[in-house]
Every structure is written in C-alpha cells, then in structure tokens.
Coordinates of N, CA and C in Angstrom, one line a residue:
R395 N -32.4 -38.2 82.9 CA -32.6 -36.5 83.0 C -32.2 -36.5 80.9
R396 N -31.9 -37.2 80.4 CA -31.3 -37.6 79.4 C -32.8 -38.3 78.6
I397 N -34.0 -37.3 78.5 CA -35.0 -38.5 78.3 C -35.5 -37.6 76.6
A398 N -35.5 -38.8 75.5 CA -36.4 -38.4 74.4 C -37.8 -39.0 74.1
F399 N -38.6 -38.9 73.3 CA -40.0 -38.9 73.5 C -39.9 -39.2 71.4
L400 N -40.6 -40.4 71.8 CA -41.0 -40.7 70.0 C -42.2 -40.5 70.0
S401 N -43.1 -39.5 69.4 CA -44.0 -39.1 69.8 C -45.2 -39.6 69.0
G402 N -45.3 -40.4 68.0 CA -46.4 -40.9 67.2 C -47.0 -39.9 66.4
P403 N -47.5 -39.7 65.8 CA -48.6 -38.8 65.0 C -48.0 -37.6 65.6
A404 N -47.7 -36.6 64.5 CA -46.9 -35.2 65.7 C -48.1 -34.5 65.9
A405 N -49.4 -34.0 65.2 CA -50.9 -33.5 65.0 C -51.7 -34.0 65.8
S406 N -51.6 -35.4 66.4 CA -52.5 -35.9 67.0 C -52.8 -35.2 68.5
E407 N -53.9 -35.0 68.9 CA -54.1 -34.7 70.3 C -53.5 -35.3 71.6
S408 N -53.7 -36.5 71.1 CA -53.1 -38.2 72.8 C -51.5 -37.7 72.6
S409 N -50.9 -37.3 71.2 CA -49.4 -36.9 71.2 C -49.3 -35.8 72.0
L410 N -50.0 -34.9 71.4 CA -49.9 -33.5 72.1 C -49.9 -33.2 73.5
T411 N -50.5 -33.9 74.0 CA -50.9 -34.0 75.3 C -50.0 -35.7 76.4
R412 N -49.1 -36.2 75.7 CA -48.6 -36.7 76.1 C -47.5 -35.7 76.4
R413 N -46.8 -35.5 75.1 CA -46.0 -34.6 75.2 C -45.9 -33.6 76.2
R414 N -46.9 -33.0 76.7 CA -47.4 -31.8 77.3 C -46.9 -32.0 78.8
G415 N -47.5 -33.3 79.1 CA -47.4 -34.1 80.6 C -45.7 -34.6 80.8
I416 N -45.0 -35.0 79.7 CA -43.8 -35.1 79.9 C -43.2 -34.2 80.0
E417 N -43.2 -32.9 79.4 CA -42.4 -31.6 79.5 C -42.5 -31.0 81.0
Q418 N -43.6 -31.4 81.2 CA -44.7 -30.5 82.6 C -43.4 -31.4 83.7
A419 N -43.3 -32.9 83.8 CA -42.7 -33.9 84.5 C -41.1 -33.7 85.0
L420 N -40.7 -33.2 83.5 CA -39.3 -32.8 83.1 C -38.5 -31.4 84.1
A421 N -39.5 -30.7 83.7 CA -40.1 -29.4 84.4 C -39.1 -29.4 86.0
E422 N -40.2 -30.1 86.6 CA -40.4 -30.5 88.1 C -39.0 -31.0 88.3
V423 N -38.0 -31.5 87.8 CA -36.8 -31.8 88.0 C -35.9 -31.2 87.6
D424 N -36.3 -29.9 87.0 CA -35.5 -29.3 86.4 C -34.5 -29.9 85.2
T425 N -35.3 -30.2 84.2 CA -34.8 -31.1 83.1 C -35.7 -30.7 81.6
T426 N -35.2 -30.1 80.8 CA -36.5 -30.3 79.4 C -35.9 -30.9 78.2
L427 N -36.9 -31.5 77.5 CA -37.3 -32.3 76.7 C -36.3 -31.3 75.0
P428 N -35.6 -31.8 75.3 CA -35.2 -31.4 73.8 C -35.6 -31.3 72.5
R429 N -35.7 -30.1 71.8 CA -36.3 -30.4 70.6 C -35.5 -31.6 69.9
Q430 N -34.6 -31.5 69.3 CA -34.0 -32.5 68.5 C -34.5 -33.8 69.1
W431 N -34.8 -34.4 70.3 CA -34.8 -35.6 71.1 C -36.8 -35.8 70.8
I432 N -37.6 -35.0 70.1 CA -38.8 -35.5 69.9 C -39.4 -35.4 68.4
V433 N -39.1 -36.9 68.2 CA -38.9 -37.5 66.8 C -41.0 -38.4 66.3
P434 N -41.5 -37.6 65.6 CA -42.7 -37.9 65.5 C -42.5 -39.3 64.6
G435 N -43.7 -40.0 64.4 CA -43.6 -41.2 63.5 C -44.9 -42.0 63.3
Y436 N -45.3 -42.8 62.5 CA -46.2 -43.9 62.7 C -46.5 -44.3 63.5
P437 N -47.8 -44.6 64.2 CA -47.8 -45.6 65.7 C -47.9 -46.9 65.5
N438 N -47.1 -47.5 64.8 CA -47.1 -49.0 64.6 C -45.5 -49.2 64.7
I439 N -45.0 -50.5 64.7 CA -43.8 -51.4 64.7 C -42.8 -50.6 63.8
E440 N -43.3 -50.6 62.4 CA -41.9 -49.6 61.5 C -41.5 -48.6 61.9
G441 N -43.4 -47.6 62.4 CA -42.5 -46.2 62.4 C -41.9 -46.2 63.8
G442 N -42.0 -47.0 64.7 CA -41.3 -46.7 66.6 C -39.8 -46.9 65.7
F443 N -39.4 -48.6 64.9 CA -38.4 -48.4 64.2 C -37.5 -47.4 63.7
Q444 N -38.4 -46.9 62.7 CA -37.6 -45.7 61.9 C -37.6 -44.5 63.0
S445 N -38.4 -44.4 63.7 CA -38.1 -42.9 64.4 C -37.0 -43.0 65.3
M446 N -37.0 -44.2 66.2 CA -36.0 -44.8 67.3 C -34.4 -44.8 66.1
T447 N -34.2 -44.9 65.0 CA -33.3 -45.3 64.0 C -33.2 -43.1 63.9
T448 N -34.0 -42.6 63.4 CA -33.7 -41.1 63.7 C -33.5 -40.7 64.3
L449 N -33.8 -40.8 65.6 CA -32.9 -40.4 67.2 C -31.6 -41.0 66.8
L450 N -31.1 -42.4 67.0 CA -30.1 -43.0 67.3 C -28.9 -42.3 66.1
G451 N -29.6 -41.7 65.0 CA -28.5 -41.5 63.8 C -28.4 -39.6 64.3
S452 N -29.0 -39.0 65.0 CA -28.6 -37.3 65.3 C -27.4 -37.3 66.2
G453 N -26.8 -38.2 67.0 CA -25.7 -38.1 67.6 C -25.4 -38.7 69.1
D454 N -25.7 -38.4 70.0 CA -25.4 -38.5 71.5 C -27.1 -38.8 71.5
P455 N -27.1 -40.0 72.1 CA -28.2 -40.7 72.2 C -28.9 -40.3 73.5
P456 N -30.1 -40.4 74.0 CA -30.6 -40.2 75.3 C -30.3 -41.2 76.1
S457 N -30.6 -41.4 77.5 CA -30.3 -42.2 78.1 C -31.4 -43.4 78.5
A458 N -32.7 -42.2 77.7 CA -34.0 -42.8 78.1 C -35.3 -42.4 77.0
V459 N -36.1 -43.3 76.5 CA -37.1 -42.9 75.3 C -38.3 -43.4 75.9
L460 N -39.3 -42.2 75.8 CA -40.5 -42.8 76.2 C -41.2 -42.8 74.7
V461 N -42.2 -43.5 74.7 CA -42.9 -43.7 73.3 C -44.1 -44.0 73.2
Y462 N -44.7 -43.2 72.3 CA -46.0 -42.9 71.8 C -47.2 -43.4 72.0
N463 N -46.6 -45.1 71.8 CA -47.6 -46.6 72.3 C -46.6 -47.7 71.9
D464 N -47.1 -49.3 72.5 CA -46.3 -49.8 72.8 C -45.5 -50.6 71.6
L465 N -46.5 -50.5 70.5 CA -46.3 -51.1 69.1 C -45.1 -50.4 69.1
M466 N -44.9 -49.1 68.8 CA -43.7 -48.3 68.3 C -42.6 -48.4 69.1
A467 N -43.2 -48.8 70.5 CA -41.8 -49.3 71.4 C -41.5 -50.6 71.2
L468 N -41.8 -51.0 70.6 CA -41.0 -52.7 69.9 C -40.2 -52.4 69.0
G469 N -40.7 -51.5 68.0 CA -40.2 -51.4 66.8 C -38.7 -50.5 66.9
A470 N -39.2 -50.0 68.2 CA -37.8 -48.6 69.2 C -36.8 -50.0 69.7
L471 N -37.1 -51.0 70.0 CA -36.3 -52.2 70.8 C -35.3 -52.6 70.0
H472 N -36.5 -52.9 68.6 CA -35.4 -53.7 67.7 C -34.5 -52.4 66.5
A473 N -34.5 -51.6 66.7 CA -33.7 -50.0 66.2 C -33.0 -49.9 67.2
I474 N -32.4 -49.9 68.5 CA -31.6 -49.8 69.6 C -30.8 -51.2 69.3
R475 N -31.5 -52.6 69.2 CA -30.8 -53.6 69.2 C -29.6 -53.5 67.9
S476 N -30.6 -53.1 66.5 CA -29.5 -53.5 65.3 C -28.7 -52.1 65.3
R477 N -28.4 -51.3 66.3 CA -27.4 -50.6 66.3 C -26.3 -50.9 67.4
G478 N -26.3 -52.2 68.1 CA -25.4 -52.9 68.6 C -25.7 -52.7 70.0
L479 N -26.8 -51.8 70.6 CA -26.6 -51.3 71.9 C -27.5 -52.3 72.7
E480 N -27.8 -52.1 73.7 CA -28.6 -52.9 75.0 C -29.7 -52.3 75.5
V481 N -30.7 -53.0 75.5 CA -32.0 -52.1 76.4 C -32.0 -53.0 77.9
P482 N -32.1 -52.1 79.1 CA -31.9 -51.0 79.1 C -30.4 -50.8 79.5
R483 N -29.9 -51.6 79.1 CA -27.9 -50.9 79.5 C -27.4 -49.7 79.2
H484 N -27.6 -49.5 78.0 CA -27.6 -47.9 77.2 C -28.3 -47.4 77.4
I485 N -30.2 -47.3 76.7 CA -31.0 -46.5 76.4 C -31.9 -47.6 77.5
S486 N -32.9 -47.4 78.1 CA -34.3 -47.6 78.8 C -35.4 -46.6 78.0
V487 N -36.3 -47.8 77.6 CA -37.5 -48.1 76.7 C -38.8 -47.8 77.4
I488 N -40.2 -47.1 77.4 CA -41.0 -46.9 78.3 C -42.5 -46.9 77.0
G489 N -43.3 -47.7 76.7 CA -44.2 -47.3 76.0 C -45.7 -46.9 76.9
F490 N -46.6 -47.0 76.4 CA -48.1 -46.8 76.1 C -48.9 -47.8 76.1
D491 N -49.8 -48.2 76.9 CA -51.0 -48.9 76.6 C -50.9 -50.4 77.0
D492 N -50.0 -51.1 77.4 CA -49.8 -52.2 77.8 C -50.3 -53.4 77.3
I493 N -49.9 -53.6 76.1 CA -50.4 -54.4 75.4 C -50.6 -56.1 75.8
T494 N -50.7 -57.0 74.9 CA -50.0 -58.4 75.8 C -48.8 -58.6 75.3
M495 N -48.3 -57.7 74.0 CA -46.9 -58.4 73.3 C -45.8 -57.6 74.3
A496 N -46.3 -56.1 75.2 CA -45.5 -55.6 75.8 C -44.8 -56.9 76.8
A497 N -45.2 -57.6 77.7 CA -44.8 -58.4 78.7 C -43.8 -59.6 77.9
H498 N -43.8 -59.7 76.5 CA -43.0 -60.7 76.2 C -42.4 -60.2 74.6
A499 N -41.8 -58.7 75.3 CA -40.8 -58.2 74.0 C -39.5 -58.3 74.6
N500 N -38.5 -58.3 74.0 CA -37.1 -58.4 74.4 C -36.4 -57.6 74.4
P501 N -36.4 -57.2 75.8 CA -36.4 -57.5 77.2 C -38.4 -57.1 77.4
P502 N -38.8 -57.5 78.1 CA -40.3 -57.3 78.3 C -40.5 -55.7 78.8
L503 N -41.2 -55.4 78.1 CA -41.5 -53.6 77.7 C -42.0 -52.8 79.5
T504 N -41.2 -51.8 79.7 CA -41.9 -51.0 81.2 C -43.2 -50.5 79.9
T505 N -44.5 -50.3 80.8 CA -45.2 -49.8 79.7 C -46.5 -48.6 81.0
I506 N -46.7 -47.8 80.2 CA -47.9 -46.8 81.2 C -49.5 -47.5 81.0
V507 N -50.4 -48.0 81.7 CA -51.3 -48.9 81.6 C -52.5 -47.6 81.2
Q508 N -53.1 -48.4 79.8 CA -54.3 -46.7 79.7 C -55.6 -48.1 80.0
P509 N -56.3 -47.6 81.2 CA -57.2 -47.9 81.8 C -58.7 -48.3 80.9
K510 N -58.5 -49.0 80.1 CA -59.7 -48.8 78.1 C -61.1 -49.5 79.0
N511 N -61.1 -50.5 79.9 CA -62.4 -50.8 80.4 C -62.8 -49.4 81.3
R512 N -62.5 -48.8 81.9 CA -63.0 -47.9 82.9 C -63.4 -46.6 81.6
M513 N -62.5 -46.1 80.8 CA -62.6 -45.4 79.4 C -63.8 -45.8 79.3
G514 N -63.6 -46.9 78.7 CA -65.6 -47.5 78.1 C -66.5 -47.2 78.4
R515 N -66.4 -47.8 80.2 CA -67.8 -47.3 80.8 C -68.1 -45.7 80.6
L516 N -66.8 -44.9 81.6 CA -67.2 -43.7 81.4 C -67.9 -43.2 80.1
A517 N -67.2 -43.4 79.2 CA -67.7 -42.4 77.6 C -69.1 -43.5 77.6
V518 N -69.7 -44.2 77.8 CA -71.4 -44.9 77.9 C -71.4 -43.8 78.4
Q519 N -71.4 -43.9 79.5 CA -72.0 -43.3 80.6 C -72.2 -41.6 80.7
L520 N -71.0 -40.8 79.8 CA -71.2 -39.9 79.3 C -72.5 -39.5 78.0
L521 N -72.7 -40.5 77.6 CA -73.3 -40.6 75.9 C -74.5 -40.7 76.5
M522 N -74.8 -41.5 77.8 CA -76.5 -42.0 78.3 C -76.4 -40.7 78.8
R523 N -76.0 -39.9 79.7 CA -76.2 -38.6 80.3 C -76.5 -37.4 79.2
M524 N -75.6 -37.7 77.7 CA -75.9 -36.6 77.1 C -77.3 -36.7 76.0
G525 N -77.6 -37.6 75.9 CA -78.8 -38.2 75.3 C -80.4 -37.9 76.2
Q526 N -79.8 -37.9 77.3 CA -80.7 -37.0 78.2 C -80.7 -35.9 78.9
D527 N -79.8 -35.4 78.0 CA -79.7 -33.6 78.5 C -79.3 -33.3 80.0
E528 N -78.3 -33.8 80.4 CA -78.2 -34.4 81.4 C -76.2 -34.1 81.9
Q529 N -75.8 -34.0 80.6 CA -74.4 -33.6 81.0 C -73.8 -31.9 81.2
Q530 N -72.9 -32.1 82.1 CA -72.5 -30.6 82.9 C -71.5 -30.1 81.9
P531 N -71.3 -29.0 81.8 CA -70.5 -28.1 81.1 C -69.3 -28.6 81.5
G532 N -68.2 -29.0 80.5 CA -66.5 -29.4 80.8 C -66.9 -30.4 81.0
E533 N -67.9 -31.1 81.4 CA -67.7 -32.9 82.1 C -66.7 -33.5 80.9
G534 N -66.7 -33.3 79.8 CA -66.1 -34.5 78.8 C -64.4 -34.7 79.3
Y535 N -63.8 -34.1 79.7 CA -62.4 -34.8 80.3 C -62.3 -34.6 82.2
M536 N -61.5 -36.1 81.6 CA -61.2 -37.2 83.1 C -60.0 -37.0 83.4
L537 N -59.7 -37.4 84.7 CA -58.0 -37.8 84.9 C -58.3 -39.2 85.4
L538 N -58.0 -39.9 84.6 CA -57.6 -41.2 85.1 C -56.3 -42.0 85.5
E539 N -56.2 -43.0 86.3 CA -55.1 -42.9 87.1 C -54.6 -44.0 86.0
S540 N -53.3 -44.0 85.7 CA -52.3 -44.9 84.6 C -51.9 -45.4 85.3
P541 N -51.2 -46.8 85.5 CA -50.2 -47.0 86.8 C -49.3 -47.6 85.5
L542 N -47.9 -47.5 86.3 CA -46.9 -47.8 85.0 C -46.4 -49.3 85.7
I543 N -45.7 -50.2 84.4 CA -46.0 -51.5 85.2 C -44.3 -51.2 84.3
I544 N -43.4 -51.5 85.7 CA -42.2 -51.8 85.6 C -42.0 -53.1 85.0
R545 N -41.3 -53.0 83.9 CA -40.5 -54.3 83.1 C -39.1 -54.6 83.3
E546 N -38.5 -55.3 82.0 CA -36.8 -55.3 81.7 C -36.6 -54.0 81.1
S547 N -37.5 -53.3 80.6 CA -36.8 -52.4 79.5 C -36.2 -51.0 80.0
T548 N -36.2 -50.9 81.4 CA -36.0 -50.1 82.3 C -34.7 -50.2 83.1
A549 N -33.7 -49.1 83.3 CA -32.7 -49.1 84.8 C -32.1 -47.8 84.5
R550 N -31.4 -47.8 85.6 CA -30.5 -46.7 85.6 C -29.8 -46.5 84.9
P551 N -29.2 -45.4 84.7 CA -28.3 -44.8 83.3 C -26.8 -45.5 83.6
L552 N -26.1 -45.8 82.7 CA -24.9 -45.9 82.8 C -23.9 -44.4 83.3
E553 N -22.9 -44.5 83.7 CA -22.3 -42.9 84.2 C -21.9 -42.6 82.9
K554 N -22.0 -41.4 82.9 CA -21.0 -40.6 82.1 C -20.2 -39.9 82.1

C-alpha cells in the first residue's frame, strides 16, 4: 500500500496515462499515490538512479516502486542497493516494457509487457485504413492486454 512512481518525463502522454492508471488501481483498494512519491526523471538508467536516489532521500521510503520503463528500473535497483537496502526485501520494483536485460538484472526485474508487435500491426492497419478513408471516429485508441511478468524484484513488504 506504500507505493511510489518514478514517472519518467513528467509531461509525456505515456507517463501521465500510467500515472492515471496507477492512481485508479490504488483508489480501488482505498490507497493513494502520495504526491511526494511521484518523481520524474529521464527515461534511462541514470535517470532511474537519480529519481530513486531523490525518492530515498525524502525520508520514509515506500515498500514498492513502479517505474516508467525497465531502463529506469535498472537504475532504481542500483540506487536502492547503493543505500544498503535490498530488493525485494525492503523495496519491490516493477518496470514497464520487458526489455531483454530485465530478466538478467540483479535481481531479475518484475515488469509489465508492452505488446509491441501487436501495437505495430495495429498501427499499420490503422494507417492503411486512413489512406483509404476508412478510419472511424475515435478509432485511434485501443486497450491491449499487457501481462505482468513476475520475477524476483517483488515480494510482500516487511512488517512495519
């Protein structure tokens, strides 16, 4: 229930959409995403390290952190370890994308899969329909299943 979000680029549409999804899911279990636990950063390893360092320096750490992408999550893992904390014993970490390195992180990273091949196929189909004036109003948005790949970077939080 003590969940933070390393949001990546603060103004990006994907970051804002993920934040809304996280807030909605937390609201369903009567929990909120504290404003001070939403930390933006560059969507790369160094950005994840810096954002996680900022979060850990703010006082009482969360029990889990959702991270904008897997590259940032790799940096977050390093920042957590550099503070003498253990993943997932002290803080669970979840990324987005399921990049190849995620399975080989230390510990292997729990992540949410982006169905990139399906997204690409749907984008091409939409472009083809647009070229033939067959696109329907509102057809630009689709909800796709994004499976959670559970690896070793998540566990139940320690009792407080």
